[in-house]
PDB file of C-alpha atoms in Angstrom:
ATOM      1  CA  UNK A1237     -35.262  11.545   3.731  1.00 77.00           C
ATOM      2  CA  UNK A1238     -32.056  11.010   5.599  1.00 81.00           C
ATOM      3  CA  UNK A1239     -30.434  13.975   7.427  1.00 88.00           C
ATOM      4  CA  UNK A1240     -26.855  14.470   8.671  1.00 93.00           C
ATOM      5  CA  UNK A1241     -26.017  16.834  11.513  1.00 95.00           C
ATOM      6  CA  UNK A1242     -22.096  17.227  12.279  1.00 96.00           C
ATOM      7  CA  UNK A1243     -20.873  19.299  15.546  1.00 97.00           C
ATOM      8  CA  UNK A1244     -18.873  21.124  15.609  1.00 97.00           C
ATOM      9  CA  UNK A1245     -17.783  22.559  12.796  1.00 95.00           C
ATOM     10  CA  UNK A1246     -14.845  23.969  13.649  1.00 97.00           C
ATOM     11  CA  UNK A1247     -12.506  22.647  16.386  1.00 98.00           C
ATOM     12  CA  UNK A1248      -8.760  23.940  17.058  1.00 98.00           C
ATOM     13  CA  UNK A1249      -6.650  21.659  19.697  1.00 98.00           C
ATOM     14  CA  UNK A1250      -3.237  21.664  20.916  1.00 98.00           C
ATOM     15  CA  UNK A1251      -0.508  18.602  19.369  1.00 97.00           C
ATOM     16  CA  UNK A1252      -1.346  15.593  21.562  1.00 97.00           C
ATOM     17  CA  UNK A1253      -5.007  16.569  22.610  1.00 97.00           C
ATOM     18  CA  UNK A1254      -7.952  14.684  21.631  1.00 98.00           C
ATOM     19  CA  UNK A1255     -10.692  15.869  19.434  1.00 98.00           C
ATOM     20  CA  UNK A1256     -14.011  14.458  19.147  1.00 98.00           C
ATOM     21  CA  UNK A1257     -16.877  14.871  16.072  1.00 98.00           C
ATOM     22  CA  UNK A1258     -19.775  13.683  16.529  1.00 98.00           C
ATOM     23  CA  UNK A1259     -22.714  13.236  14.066  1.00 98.00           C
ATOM     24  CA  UNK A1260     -26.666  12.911  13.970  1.00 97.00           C
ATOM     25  CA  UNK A1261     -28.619  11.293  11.315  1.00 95.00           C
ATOM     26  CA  UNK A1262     -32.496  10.732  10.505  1.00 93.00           C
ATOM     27  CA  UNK A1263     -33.406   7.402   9.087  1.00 89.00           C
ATOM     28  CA  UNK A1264     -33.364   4.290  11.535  1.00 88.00           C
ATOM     29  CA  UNK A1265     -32.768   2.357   9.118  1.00 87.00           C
ATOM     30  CA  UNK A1266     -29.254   3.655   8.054  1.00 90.00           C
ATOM     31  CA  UNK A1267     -26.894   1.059   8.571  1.00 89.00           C
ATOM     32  CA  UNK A1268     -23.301   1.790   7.185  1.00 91.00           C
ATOM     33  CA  UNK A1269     -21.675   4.867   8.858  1.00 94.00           C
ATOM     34  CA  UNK A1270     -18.561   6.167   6.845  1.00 94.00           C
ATOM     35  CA  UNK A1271     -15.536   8.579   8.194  1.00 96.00           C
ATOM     36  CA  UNK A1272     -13.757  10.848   5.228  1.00 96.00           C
ATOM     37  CA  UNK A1273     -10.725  13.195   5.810  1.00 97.00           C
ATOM     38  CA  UNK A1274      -9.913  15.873   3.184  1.00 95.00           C
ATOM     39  CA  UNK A1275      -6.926  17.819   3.446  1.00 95.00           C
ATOM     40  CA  UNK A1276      -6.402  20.845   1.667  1.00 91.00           C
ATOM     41  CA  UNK A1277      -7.091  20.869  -2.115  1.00 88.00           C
ATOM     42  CA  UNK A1278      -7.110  16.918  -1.978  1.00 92.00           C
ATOM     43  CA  UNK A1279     -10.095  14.344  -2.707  1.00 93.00           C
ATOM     44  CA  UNK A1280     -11.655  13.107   0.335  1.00 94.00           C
ATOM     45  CA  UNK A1281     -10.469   9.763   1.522  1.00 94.00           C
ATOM     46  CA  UNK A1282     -12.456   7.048   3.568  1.00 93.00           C
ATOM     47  CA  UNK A1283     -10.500   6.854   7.452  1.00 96.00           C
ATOM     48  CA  UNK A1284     -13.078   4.498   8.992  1.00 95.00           C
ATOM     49  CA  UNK A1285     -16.375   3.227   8.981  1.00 93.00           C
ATOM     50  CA  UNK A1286     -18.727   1.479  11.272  1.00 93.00           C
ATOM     51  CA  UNK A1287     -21.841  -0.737  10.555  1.00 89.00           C
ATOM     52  CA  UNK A1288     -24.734  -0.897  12.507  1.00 84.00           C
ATOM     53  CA  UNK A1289     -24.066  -4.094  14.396  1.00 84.00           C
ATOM     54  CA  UNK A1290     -21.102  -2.872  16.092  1.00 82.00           C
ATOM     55  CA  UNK A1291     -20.834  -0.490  18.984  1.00 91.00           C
ATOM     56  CA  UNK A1292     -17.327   0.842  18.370  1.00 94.00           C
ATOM     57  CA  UNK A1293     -14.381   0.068  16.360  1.00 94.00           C
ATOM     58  CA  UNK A1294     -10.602   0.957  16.643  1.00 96.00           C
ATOM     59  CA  UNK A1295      -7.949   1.933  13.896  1.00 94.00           C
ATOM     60  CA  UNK A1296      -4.653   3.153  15.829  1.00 95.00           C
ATOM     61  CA  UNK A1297      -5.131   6.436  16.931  1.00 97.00           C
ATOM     62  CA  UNK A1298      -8.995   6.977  15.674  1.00 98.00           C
ATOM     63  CA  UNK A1299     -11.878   5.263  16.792  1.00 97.00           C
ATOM     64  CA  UNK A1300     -16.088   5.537  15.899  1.00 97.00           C
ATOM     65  CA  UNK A1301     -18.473   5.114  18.241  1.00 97.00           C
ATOM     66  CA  UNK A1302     -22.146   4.298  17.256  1.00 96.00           C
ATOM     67  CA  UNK A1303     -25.473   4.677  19.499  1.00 95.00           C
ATOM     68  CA  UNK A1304     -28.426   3.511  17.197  1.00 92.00           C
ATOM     69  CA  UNK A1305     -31.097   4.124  20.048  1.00 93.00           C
ATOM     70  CA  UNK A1306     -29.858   8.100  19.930  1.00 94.00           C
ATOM     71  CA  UNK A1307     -29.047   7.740  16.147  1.00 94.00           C
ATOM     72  CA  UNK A1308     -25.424   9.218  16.538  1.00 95.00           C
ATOM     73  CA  UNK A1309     -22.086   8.491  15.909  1.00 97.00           C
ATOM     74  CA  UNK A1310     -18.965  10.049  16.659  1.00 98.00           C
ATOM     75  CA  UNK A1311     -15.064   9.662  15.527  1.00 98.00           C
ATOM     76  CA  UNK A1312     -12.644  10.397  18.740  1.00 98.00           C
ATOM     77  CA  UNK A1313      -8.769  11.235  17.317  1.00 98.00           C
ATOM     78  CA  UNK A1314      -6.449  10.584  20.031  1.00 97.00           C
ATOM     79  CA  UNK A1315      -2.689  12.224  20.379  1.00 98.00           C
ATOM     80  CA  UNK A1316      -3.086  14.646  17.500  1.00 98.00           C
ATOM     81  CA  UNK A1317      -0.805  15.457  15.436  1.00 97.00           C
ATOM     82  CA  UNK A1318      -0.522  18.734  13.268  1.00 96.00           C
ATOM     83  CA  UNK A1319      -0.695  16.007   9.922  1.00 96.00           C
ATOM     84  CA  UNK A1320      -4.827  15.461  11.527  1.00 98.00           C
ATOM     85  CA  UNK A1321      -5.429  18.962  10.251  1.00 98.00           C
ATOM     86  CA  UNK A1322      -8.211  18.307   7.405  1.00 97.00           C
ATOM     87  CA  UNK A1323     -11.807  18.779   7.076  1.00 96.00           C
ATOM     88  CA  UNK A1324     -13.600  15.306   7.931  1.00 97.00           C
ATOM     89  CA  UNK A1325     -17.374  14.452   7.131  1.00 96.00           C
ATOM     90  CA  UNK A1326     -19.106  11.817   8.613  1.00 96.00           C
ATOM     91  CA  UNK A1327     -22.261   9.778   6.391  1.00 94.00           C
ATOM     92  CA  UNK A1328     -24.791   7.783   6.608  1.00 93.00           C
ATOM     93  CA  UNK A1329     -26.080   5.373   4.234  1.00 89.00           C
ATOM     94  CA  UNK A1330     -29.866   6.363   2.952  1.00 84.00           C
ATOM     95  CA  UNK A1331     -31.916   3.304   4.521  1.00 63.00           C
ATOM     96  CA  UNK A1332     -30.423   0.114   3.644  1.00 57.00           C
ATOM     97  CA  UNK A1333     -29.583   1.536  -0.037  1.00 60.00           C
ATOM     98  CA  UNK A1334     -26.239   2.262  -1.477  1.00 71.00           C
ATOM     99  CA  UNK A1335     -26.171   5.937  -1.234  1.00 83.00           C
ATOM    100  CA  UNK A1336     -25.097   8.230   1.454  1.00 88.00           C
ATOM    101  CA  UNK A1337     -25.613  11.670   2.872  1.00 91.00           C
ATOM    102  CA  UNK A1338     -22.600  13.474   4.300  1.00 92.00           C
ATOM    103  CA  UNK A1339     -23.108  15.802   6.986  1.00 94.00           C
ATOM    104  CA  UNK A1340     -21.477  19.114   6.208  1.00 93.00           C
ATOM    105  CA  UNK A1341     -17.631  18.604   7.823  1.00 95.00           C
ATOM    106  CA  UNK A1342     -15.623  19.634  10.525  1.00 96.00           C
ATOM    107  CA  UNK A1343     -12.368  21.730  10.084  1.00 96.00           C
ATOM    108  CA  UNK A1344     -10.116  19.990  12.618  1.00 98.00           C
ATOM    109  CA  UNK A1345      -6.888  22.349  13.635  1.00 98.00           C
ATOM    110  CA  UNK A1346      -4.164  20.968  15.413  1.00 97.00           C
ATOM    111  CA  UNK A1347      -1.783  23.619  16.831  1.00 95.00           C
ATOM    112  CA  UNK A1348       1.573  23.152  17.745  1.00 90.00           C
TER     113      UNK A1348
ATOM    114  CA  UNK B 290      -3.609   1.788 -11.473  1.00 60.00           C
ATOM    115  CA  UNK B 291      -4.591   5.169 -11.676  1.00 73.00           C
ATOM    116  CA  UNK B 292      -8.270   4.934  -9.814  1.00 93.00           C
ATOM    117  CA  UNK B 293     -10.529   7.429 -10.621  1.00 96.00           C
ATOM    118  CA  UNK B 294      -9.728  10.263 -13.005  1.00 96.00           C
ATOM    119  CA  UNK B 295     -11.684  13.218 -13.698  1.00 97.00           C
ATOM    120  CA  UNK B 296     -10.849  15.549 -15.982  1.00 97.00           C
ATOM    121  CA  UNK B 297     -10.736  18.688 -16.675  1.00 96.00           C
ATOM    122  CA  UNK B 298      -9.565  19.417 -13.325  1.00 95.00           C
ATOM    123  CA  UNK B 299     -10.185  23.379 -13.694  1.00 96.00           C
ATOM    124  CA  UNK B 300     -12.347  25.112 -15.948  1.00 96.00           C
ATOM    125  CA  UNK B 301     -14.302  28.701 -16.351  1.00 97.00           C
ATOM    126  CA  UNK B 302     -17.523  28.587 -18.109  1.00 97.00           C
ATOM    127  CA  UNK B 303     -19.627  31.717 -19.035  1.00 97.00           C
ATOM    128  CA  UNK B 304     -23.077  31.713 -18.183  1.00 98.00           C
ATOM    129  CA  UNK B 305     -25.343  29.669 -20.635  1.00 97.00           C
ATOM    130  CA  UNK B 306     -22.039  27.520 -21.874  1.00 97.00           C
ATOM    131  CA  UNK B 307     -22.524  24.117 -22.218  1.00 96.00           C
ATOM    132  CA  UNK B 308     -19.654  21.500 -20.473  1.00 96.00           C
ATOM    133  CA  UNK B 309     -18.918  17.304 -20.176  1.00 97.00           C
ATOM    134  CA  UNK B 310     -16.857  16.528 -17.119  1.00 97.00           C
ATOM    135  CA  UNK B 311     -15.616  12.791 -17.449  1.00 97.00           C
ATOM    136  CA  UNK B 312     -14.892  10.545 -14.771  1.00 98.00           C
ATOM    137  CA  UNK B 313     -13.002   7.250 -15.571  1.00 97.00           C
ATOM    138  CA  UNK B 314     -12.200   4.255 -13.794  1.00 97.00           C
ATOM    139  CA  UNK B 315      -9.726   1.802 -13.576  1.00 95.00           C
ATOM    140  CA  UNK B 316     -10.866  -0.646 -11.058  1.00 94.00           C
ATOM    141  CA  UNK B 317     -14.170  -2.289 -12.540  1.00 94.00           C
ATOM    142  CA  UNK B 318     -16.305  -0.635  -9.892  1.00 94.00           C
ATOM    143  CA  UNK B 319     -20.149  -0.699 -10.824  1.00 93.00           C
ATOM    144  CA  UNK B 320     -21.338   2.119  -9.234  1.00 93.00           C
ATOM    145  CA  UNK B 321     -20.562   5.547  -9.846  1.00 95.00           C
ATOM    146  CA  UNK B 322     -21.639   8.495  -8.299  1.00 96.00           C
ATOM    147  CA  UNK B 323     -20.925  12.837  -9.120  1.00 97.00           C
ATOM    148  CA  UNK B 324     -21.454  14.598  -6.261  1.00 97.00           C
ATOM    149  CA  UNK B 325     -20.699  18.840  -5.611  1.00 97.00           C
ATOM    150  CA  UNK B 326     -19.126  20.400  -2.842  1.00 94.00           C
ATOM    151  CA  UNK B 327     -19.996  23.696  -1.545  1.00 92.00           C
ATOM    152  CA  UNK B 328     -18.626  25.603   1.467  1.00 83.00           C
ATOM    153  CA  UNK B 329     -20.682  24.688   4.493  1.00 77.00           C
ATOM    154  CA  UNK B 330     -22.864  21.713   2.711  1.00 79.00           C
ATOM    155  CA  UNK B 331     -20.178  18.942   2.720  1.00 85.00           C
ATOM    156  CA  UNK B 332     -20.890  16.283  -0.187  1.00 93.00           C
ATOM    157  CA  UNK B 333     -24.137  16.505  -2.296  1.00 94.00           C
ATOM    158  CA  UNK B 334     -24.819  13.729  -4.671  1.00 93.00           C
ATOM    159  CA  UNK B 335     -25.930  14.819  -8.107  1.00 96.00           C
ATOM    160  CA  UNK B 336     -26.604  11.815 -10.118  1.00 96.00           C
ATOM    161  CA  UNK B 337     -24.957   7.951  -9.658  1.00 94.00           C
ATOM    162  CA  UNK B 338     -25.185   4.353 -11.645  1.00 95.00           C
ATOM    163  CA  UNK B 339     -25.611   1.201 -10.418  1.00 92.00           C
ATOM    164  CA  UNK B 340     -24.447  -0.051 -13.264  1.00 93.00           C
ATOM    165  CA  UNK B 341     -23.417   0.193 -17.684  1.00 94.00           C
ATOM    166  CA  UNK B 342     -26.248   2.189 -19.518  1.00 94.00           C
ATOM    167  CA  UNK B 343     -28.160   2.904 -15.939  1.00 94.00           C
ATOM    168  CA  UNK B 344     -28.575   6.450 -13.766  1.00 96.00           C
ATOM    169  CA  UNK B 345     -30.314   7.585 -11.461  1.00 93.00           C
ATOM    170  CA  UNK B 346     -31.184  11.234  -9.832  1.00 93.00           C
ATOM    171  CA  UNK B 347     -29.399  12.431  -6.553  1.00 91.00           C
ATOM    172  CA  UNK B 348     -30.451  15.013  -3.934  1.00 90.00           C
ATOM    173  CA  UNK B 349     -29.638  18.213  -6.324  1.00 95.00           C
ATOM    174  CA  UNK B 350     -29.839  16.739 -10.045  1.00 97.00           C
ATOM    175  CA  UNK B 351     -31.690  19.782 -11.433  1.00 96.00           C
ATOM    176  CA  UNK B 352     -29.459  21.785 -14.618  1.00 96.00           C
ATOM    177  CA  UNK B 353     -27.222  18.178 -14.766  1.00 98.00           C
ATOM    178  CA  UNK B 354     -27.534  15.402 -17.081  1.00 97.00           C
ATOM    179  CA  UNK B 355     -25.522  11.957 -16.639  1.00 98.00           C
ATOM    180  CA  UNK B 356     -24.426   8.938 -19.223  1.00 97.00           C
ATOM    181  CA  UNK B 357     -22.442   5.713 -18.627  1.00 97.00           C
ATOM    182  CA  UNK B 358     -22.324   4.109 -22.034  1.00 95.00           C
ATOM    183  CA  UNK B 359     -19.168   2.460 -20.833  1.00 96.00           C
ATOM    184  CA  UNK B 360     -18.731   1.213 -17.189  1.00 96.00           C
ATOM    185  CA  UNK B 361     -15.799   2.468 -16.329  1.00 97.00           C
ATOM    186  CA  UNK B 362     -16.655   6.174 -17.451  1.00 97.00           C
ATOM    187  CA  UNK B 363     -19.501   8.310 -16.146  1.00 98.00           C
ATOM    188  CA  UNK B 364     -20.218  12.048 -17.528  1.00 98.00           C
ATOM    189  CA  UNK B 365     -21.702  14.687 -15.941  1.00 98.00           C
ATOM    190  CA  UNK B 366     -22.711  17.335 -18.689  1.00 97.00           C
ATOM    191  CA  UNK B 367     -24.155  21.336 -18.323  1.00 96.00           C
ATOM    192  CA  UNK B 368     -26.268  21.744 -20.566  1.00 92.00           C
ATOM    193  CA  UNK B 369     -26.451  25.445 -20.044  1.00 96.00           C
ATOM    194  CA  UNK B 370     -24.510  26.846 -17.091  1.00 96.00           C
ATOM    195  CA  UNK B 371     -25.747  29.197 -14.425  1.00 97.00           C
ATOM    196  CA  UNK B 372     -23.898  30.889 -11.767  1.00 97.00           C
ATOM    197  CA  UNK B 373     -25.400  28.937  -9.009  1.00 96.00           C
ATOM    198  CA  UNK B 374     -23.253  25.859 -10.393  1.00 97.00           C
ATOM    199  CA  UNK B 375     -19.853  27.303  -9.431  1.00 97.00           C
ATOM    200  CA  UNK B 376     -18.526  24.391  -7.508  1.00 97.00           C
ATOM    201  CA  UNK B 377     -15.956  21.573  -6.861  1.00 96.00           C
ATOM    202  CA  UNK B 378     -17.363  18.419  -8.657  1.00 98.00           C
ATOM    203  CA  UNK B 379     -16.479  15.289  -7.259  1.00 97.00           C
ATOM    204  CA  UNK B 380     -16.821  11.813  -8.797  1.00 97.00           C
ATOM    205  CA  UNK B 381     -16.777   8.808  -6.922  1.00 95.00           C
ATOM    206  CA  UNK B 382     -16.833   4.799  -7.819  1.00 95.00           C
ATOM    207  CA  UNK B 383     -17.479   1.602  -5.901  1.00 91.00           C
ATOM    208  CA  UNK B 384     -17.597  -1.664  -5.673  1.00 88.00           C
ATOM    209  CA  UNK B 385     -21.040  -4.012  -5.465  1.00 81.00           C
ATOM    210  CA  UNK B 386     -21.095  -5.174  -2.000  1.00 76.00           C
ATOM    211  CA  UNK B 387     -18.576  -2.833  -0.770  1.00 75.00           C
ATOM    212  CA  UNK B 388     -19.365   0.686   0.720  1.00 75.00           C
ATOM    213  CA  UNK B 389     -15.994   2.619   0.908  1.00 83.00           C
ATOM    214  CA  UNK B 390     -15.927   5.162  -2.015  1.00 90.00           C
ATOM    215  CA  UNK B 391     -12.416   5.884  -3.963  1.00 93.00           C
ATOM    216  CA  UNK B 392     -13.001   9.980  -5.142  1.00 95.00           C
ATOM    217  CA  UNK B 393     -11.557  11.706  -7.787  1.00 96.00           C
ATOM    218  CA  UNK B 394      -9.390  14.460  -7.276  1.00 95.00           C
ATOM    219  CA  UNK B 395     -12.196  17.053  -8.546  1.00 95.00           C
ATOM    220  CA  UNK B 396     -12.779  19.320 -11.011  1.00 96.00           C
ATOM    221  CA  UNK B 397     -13.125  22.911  -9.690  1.00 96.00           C
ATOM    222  CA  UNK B 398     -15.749  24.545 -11.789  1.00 97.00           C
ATOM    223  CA  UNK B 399     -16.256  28.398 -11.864  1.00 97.00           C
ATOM    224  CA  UNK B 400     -19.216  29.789 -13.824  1.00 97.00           C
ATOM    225  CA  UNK B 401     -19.209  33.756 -14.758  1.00 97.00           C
TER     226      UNK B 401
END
């Protein structure tokens, strides 16, 4: 079955640094690829996703990159900001089904 | 529009007690999904439905049992808790032919 690796799984940077996550899965034929941020004591909430058929995609400040050859994927934050403290998983969709399997989070720290 | 509401959202359950945590929904998703969440282990998906009066078995269903009479509610029961399912629960609803999931808030279970 489909397995999730996540590195690292804690990271601390400074306000305004860049932090990177990056994620390894199993099953070739995984194509949906799903970003979730969870802040303290709150429900996880999607931040971005990437399908198989794209190479990267772009939302402001965070962006997903996707190499199917290597199956991984990673989410780059840009400019940081101490509100990008959270705990974010990466998934990947089980074959070309409708479940997913999360890898088992990052705790991202932004210092000020 | 509320989303998706689980309730209770705390509870403490002796060993061998028997519990029904309800998820509802609000947006006429059709699939529905409980997943736990452990320290270290991200997201692991218990049962889901695809659809009213259907469920299926997730990575760790053992000790759970599932219903979805109605579609817009989905219950996870205990039918006799153990220790081992001290966790935060975490349901989770869709819509067919979308993947983003909208969580709950969770229900943070503790069994003695």
């Amino acid at each position: 079955g489909e397995n999730v690796e996540q590195h690292p799984s804690t990271l601390s940077v400074q306000e305004g640094d860049s932090a990177v996550i990056k994620c390894t899965y199993s099953d070739s034929a995984s194509n949906y690829f799903p970003w979730y941020k969870q802040e303290l004591g709150k429900r996880p909430q999607l931040i971005i996703d990437i399908r198989s058929n794209v190479g990267e995609k772009k939302d402001q400040r965070i962006a997903v990159t996707l190499n199917k050859t290597a199956k991984h994927f990673s989410l780059h934050i840009t400019e940081t900001q101490p509100e990008d403290s959270a705990v974010y998983f990466c998934a990947a969709s089980i074959g070309y089904g409708q479940n997913f399997v999360f890898g088992p989070g990052t705790r991202l720290s932004v210092l000020p | 529009n509320a989303g998706v509401t689980q309730t209770p959202k705390f509870r403490v359950l002796k060993t061998g007690q028997s519990m029904t945590l309800l998820c509802a929904q609000d947006m006429n998703h059709e699939y529905m999904y409980w997943y736990r969440q452990d320290p270290g282990m991200g997201l692991r998906l218990i049962h889901y439905s695809v659809g009213e009066g259907t469920t299926a078995k997730g990575e760790v269903p053992d000790g759970y049992n599932v219903s979805r009479l109605k579609k817009q509610n989905f219950l996870l029961g205990l039918e006799s808790a153990a220790p081992s399912q001290t966790s935060v629960y975490f349901c989770a609803s869709r819509r067919q032919g979308r993947y983003g999931y909208t969580f709950g808030s969770g229900t943070r279970l503790t069994v003695v």
